[in-house]
PDB file of C-alpha atoms in Angstrom:
ATOM      1  CA  MET A  48       0.000   0.000   0.000  1.00 54.00           C
ATOM      2  CA  PRO A  49       1.452   3.378  -0.960  1.00 56.00           C
ATOM      3  CA  ASP A  50       2.347   5.927   1.666  1.00 60.00           C
ATOM      4  CA  GLN A  51      -0.641   8.337   1.590  1.00 56.00           C
ATOM      5  CA  SER A  52       1.595  11.359   2.186  1.00 60.00           C
ATOM      6  CA  SER A  53       3.454  10.660  -1.075  1.00 59.00           C
ATOM      7  CA  LEU A  54       0.308  10.520  -3.225  1.00 53.00           C
ATOM      8  CA  PRO A  55      -0.579  13.602  -5.250  1.00 59.00           C
ATOM      9  CA  LYS A  56      -3.828  15.256  -4.210  1.00 61.00           C
ATOM     10  CA  SER A  57      -5.334  14.563  -7.636  1.00 62.00           C
ATOM     11  CA  SER A  58      -4.579  10.826  -7.476  1.00 83.00           C
ATOM     12  CA  SER A  59      -7.538   8.653  -8.505  1.00 88.00           C
ATOM     13  CA  HIS A  60      -8.094   5.332  -6.793  1.00 95.00           C
ATOM     14  CA  GLY A  61     -10.643   2.628  -7.435  1.00 97.00           C
ATOM     15  CA  HIS A  62     -12.365   1.322 -10.542  1.00 97.00           C
ATOM     16  CA  THR A  63     -14.823   2.537 -13.174  1.00 98.00           C
ATOM     17  CA  TYR A  64     -17.363  -0.332 -13.118  1.00 98.00           C
ATOM     18  CA  TRP A  65     -18.857  -1.880  -9.987  1.00 97.00           C
ATOM     19  CA  VAL A  66     -21.467  -4.580  -9.271  1.00 96.00           C
ATOM     20  CA  ILE A  67     -23.663  -4.938  -6.181  1.00 93.00           C
ATOM     21  CA  PRO A  68     -25.621  -8.206  -6.575  1.00 92.00           C
ATOM     22  CA  ASP A  69     -27.742  -7.995  -3.389  1.00 86.00           C
ATOM     23  CA  GLY A  70     -30.118  -5.074  -3.149  1.00 87.00           C
ATOM     24  CA  TYR A  71     -33.279  -4.999  -1.036  1.00 81.00           C
ATOM     25  CA  ILE A  72     -34.952  -1.968   0.494  1.00 79.00           C
ATOM     26  CA  PRO A  73     -36.657  -3.194   3.690  1.00 75.00           C
ATOM     27  CA  PRO A  74     -40.373  -2.364   3.410  1.00 76.00           C
ATOM     28  CA  ASP A  75     -40.926  -1.433   7.060  1.00 69.00           C
ATOM     29  CA  SER A  76     -39.238   0.522   9.817  1.00 66.00           C
ATOM     30  CA  SER A  77     -39.696   0.535  13.565  1.00 67.00           C
ATOM     31  CA  GLY A  78     -38.516   3.109  16.050  1.00 67.00           C
ATOM     32  CA  SER A  79     -36.940   6.411  15.090  1.00 69.00           C
ATOM     33  CA  LEU A  80     -34.591   5.097  12.370  1.00 62.00           C
ATOM     34  CA  GLU A  81     -35.745   4.529   8.786  1.00 66.00           C
ATOM     35  CA  SER A  82     -34.781   1.316   6.954  1.00 62.00           C
ATOM     36  CA  HIS A  83     -32.701   2.221   3.902  1.00 65.00           C
ATOM     37  CA  GLU A  84     -29.826   1.317   1.611  1.00 83.00           C
ATOM     38  CA  SER A  85     -27.030   3.525   0.336  1.00 86.00           C
ATOM     39  CA  ILE A  86     -24.430   3.352  -2.401  1.00 94.00           C
ATOM     40  CA  CYS A  87     -21.413   4.939  -0.688  1.00 94.00           C
ATOM     41  CA  VAL A  88     -18.976   6.480  -3.195  1.00 97.00           C
ATOM     42  CA  LEU A  89     -15.483   7.876  -2.589  1.00 97.00           C
ATOM     43  CA  ASN A  90     -13.886   9.967  -5.340  1.00 98.00           C
ATOM     44  CA  THR A  91     -10.226  10.565  -4.431  1.00 96.00           C
ATOM     45  CA  GLY A  92      -9.311  12.074  -7.796  1.00 97.00           C
ATOM     46  CA  GLY A  93      -9.112  15.623  -9.051  1.00 97.00           C
ATOM     47  CA  GLU A  94     -12.019  15.283 -11.510  1.00 97.00           C
ATOM     48  CA  ASP A  95     -15.741  15.087 -10.730  1.00 98.00           C
ATOM     49  CA  ALA A  96     -17.256  11.616 -11.160  1.00 98.00           C
ATOM     50  CA  THR A  97     -20.397  11.114 -13.212  1.00 99.00           C
ATOM     51  CA  LEU A  98     -22.054   7.836 -12.257  1.00 98.00           C
ATOM     52  CA  GLU A  99     -24.558   5.879 -14.313  1.00 98.00           C
ATOM     53  CA  ILE A 100     -26.597   3.450 -12.221  1.00 98.00           C
ATOM     54  CA  THR A 101     -28.647   0.512 -13.523  1.00 98.00           C
ATOM     55  CA  ILE A 102     -31.010  -1.538 -11.356  1.00 97.00           C
ATOM     56  CA  TYR A 103     -31.777  -5.169 -12.344  1.00 98.00           C
ATOM     57  CA  PHE A 104     -34.792  -7.140 -11.120  1.00 98.00           C
ATOM     58  CA  GLU A 105     -35.801 -10.805 -11.092  1.00 96.00           C
ATOM     59  CA  ASP A 106     -39.079 -10.305 -12.954  1.00 96.00           C
ATOM     60  CA  ARG A 107     -39.031  -7.003 -14.873  1.00 95.00           C
ATOM     61  CA  ASP A 108     -36.880  -4.862 -17.133  1.00 96.00           C
ATOM     62  CA  PRO A 109     -34.030  -2.865 -15.581  1.00 97.00           C
ATOM     63  CA  LEU A 110     -34.245   0.751 -14.491  1.00 97.00           C
ATOM     64  CA  GLU A 111     -31.524   2.399 -16.565  1.00 97.00           C
ATOM     65  CA  HIS A 112     -29.660   5.678 -17.043  1.00 96.00           C
ATOM     66  CA  MET A 113     -29.973   6.968 -13.483  1.00 97.00           C
ATOM     67  CA  GLN A 114     -27.186   9.451 -12.829  1.00 97.00           C
ATOM     68  CA  ALA A 115     -25.407  10.868  -9.824  1.00 97.00           C
ATOM     69  CA  GLU A 116     -22.456  13.223  -9.451  1.00 98.00           C
ATOM     70  CA  VAL A 117     -19.639  12.940  -6.914  1.00 98.00           C
ATOM     71  CA  PRO A 118     -17.371  15.997  -6.795  1.00 98.00           C
ATOM     72  CA  ALA A 119     -13.594  15.591  -6.908  1.00 97.00           C
ATOM     73  CA  ARG A 120     -12.013  14.561  -3.597  1.00 97.00           C
ATOM     74  CA  ARG A 121     -15.410  14.023  -1.958  1.00 97.00           C
ATOM     75  CA  THR A 122     -17.707  11.256  -0.775  1.00 97.00           C
ATOM     76  CA  LYS A 123     -21.410  10.835  -1.444  1.00 97.00           C
ATOM     77  CA  HIS A 124     -23.994   8.479   0.037  1.00 95.00           C
ATOM     78  CA  ILE A 125     -26.751   7.810  -2.478  1.00 95.00           C
ATOM     79  CA  ARG A 126     -29.934   6.396  -0.972  1.00 89.00           C
ATOM     80  CA  THR A 127     -31.279   3.849  -3.420  1.00 90.00           C
ATOM     81  CA  ALA A 128     -34.886   4.813  -2.605  1.00 85.00           C
ATOM     82  CA  SER A 129     -34.134   8.277  -4.036  1.00 89.00           C
ATOM     83  CA  LEU A 130     -33.019   6.985  -7.455  1.00 93.00           C
ATOM     84  CA  ARG A 131     -35.414   7.664 -10.340  1.00 93.00           C
ATOM     85  CA  ALA A 132     -35.639   6.557 -13.972  1.00 94.00           C
ATOM     86  CA  GLY A 133     -38.306   8.915 -15.255  1.00 93.00           C
ATOM     87  CA  GLU A 134     -41.334   8.259 -13.050  1.00 94.00           C
ATOM     88  CA  GLU A 135     -40.040   4.858 -11.880  1.00 95.00           C
ATOM     89  CA  SER A 136     -38.172   4.093  -8.665  1.00 94.00           C
ATOM     90  CA  ILE A 137     -36.989   0.982  -6.833  1.00 93.00           C
ATOM     91  CA  PRO A 138     -39.886  -0.604  -4.937  1.00 92.00           C
ATOM     92  CA  SER A 139     -39.313  -1.632  -1.331  1.00 87.00           C
ATOM     93  CA  GLY A 140     -39.513  -5.321  -0.456  1.00 89.00           C
ATOM     94  CA  VAL A 141     -38.259  -6.415  -3.904  1.00 94.00           C
ATOM     95  CA  PRO A 142     -34.822  -8.014  -4.527  1.00 94.00           C
ATOM     96  CA  TYR A 143     -32.617  -6.242  -7.065  1.00 94.00           C
ATOM     97  CA  ALA A 144     -28.994  -5.843  -8.185  1.00 96.00           C
ATOM     98  CA  ILE A 145     -27.007  -2.760  -9.144  1.00 96.00           C
ATOM     99  CA  THR A 146     -24.291  -1.810 -11.601  1.00 98.00           C
ATOM    100  CA  VAL A 147     -22.471   1.499 -11.317  1.00 98.00           C
ATOM    101  CA  SER A 148     -20.247   2.880 -14.059  1.00 98.00           C
ATOM    102  CA  SER A 149     -18.137   5.997 -13.628  1.00 98.00           C
ATOM    103  CA  ASN A 150     -16.143   8.225 -15.961  1.00 98.00           C
ATOM    104  CA  VAL A 151     -13.274   8.228 -13.426  1.00 98.00           C
ATOM    105  CA  PRO A 152     -12.073   5.619 -10.910  1.00 98.00           C
ATOM    106  CA  VAL A 153     -14.081   5.589  -7.660  1.00 98.00           C
ATOM    107  CA  ILE A 154     -14.405   3.312  -4.635  1.00 96.00           C
ATOM    108  CA  ILE A 155     -17.862   1.931  -3.804  1.00 95.00           C
ATOM    109  CA  GLN A 156     -19.262   0.399  -0.634  1.00 91.00           C
ATOM    110  CA  TYR A 157     -22.876  -0.646  -0.070  1.00 89.00           C
ATOM    111  CA  SER A 158     -24.796  -0.297   3.191  1.00 78.00           C
ATOM    112  CA  ARG A 159     -28.219  -1.451   4.382  1.00 73.00           C
ATOM    113  CA  LEU A 160     -29.902  -0.381   7.608  1.00 63.00           C
ATOM    114  CA  ASP A 161     -32.761  -2.750   8.459  1.00 62.00           C
ATOM    115  CA  THR A 162     -35.007  -1.459  11.237  1.00 55.00           C
ATOM    116  CA  THR A 163     -37.943  -3.791  10.607  1.00 62.00           C
ATOM    117  CA  GLN A 164     -37.527  -5.073  14.182  1.00 63.00           C
ATOM    118  CA  PRO A 165     -36.299  -3.380  17.360  1.00 64.00           C
ATOM    119  CA  GLU A 166     -33.009  -5.334  17.051  1.00 66.00           C
ATOM    120  CA  LEU A 167     -31.902  -3.354  14.008  1.00 62.00           C
ATOM    121  CA  ALA A 168     -29.227  -4.633  11.631  1.00 64.00           C
ATOM    122  CA  LEU A 169     -26.566  -2.737   9.695  1.00 61.00           C
ATOM    123  CA  MET A 170     -24.851  -4.460   6.776  1.00 65.00           C
ATOM    124  CA  SER A 171     -22.007  -2.852   4.881  1.00 66.00           C
ATOM    125  CA  VAL A 172     -19.984  -4.531   2.127  1.00 66.00           C
ATOM    126  CA  MET A 173     -17.563  -3.515  -0.582  1.00 72.00           C
ATOM    127  CA  ALA A 174     -19.014  -3.608  -4.079  1.00 76.00           C
ATOM    128  CA  TYR A 175     -17.335  -5.903  -6.613  1.00 77.00           C
ATOM    129  CA  PRO A 176     -15.076  -4.057  -9.085  1.00 80.00           C
ATOM    130  CA  LEU A 177     -14.979  -5.258 -12.710  1.00 83.00           C
ATOM    131  CA  ALA A 178     -13.076  -2.482 -14.489  1.00 70.00           C
TER     132      ALA A 178
END
């Protein structure tokens, strides 16, 4: 692993194509916290990242061409329930998968907060890089 102090501030890390095979927005919440999922993106480079997100389902056509921006040297947490393809959004309680492509290398992690019961669960995993 490189010494972080020796890296130029505009150094890009990560990949340009990521896969998240397990998506599921919990349909219910209990208590004060809302069940949700987030695509967590880190852009370490000196150029803004333009992301294109596609959602795949078991029994219907994908939701395509959803975009998000992550400024240079910033992080962004994108709640999947906020993504829109025209009038369509991801329904809760339905399994899905995600691909994320970016014009510059980024690092992607995926998190789910499930508050359907009082014993809430937080899952966070690295996405799978392909390019």
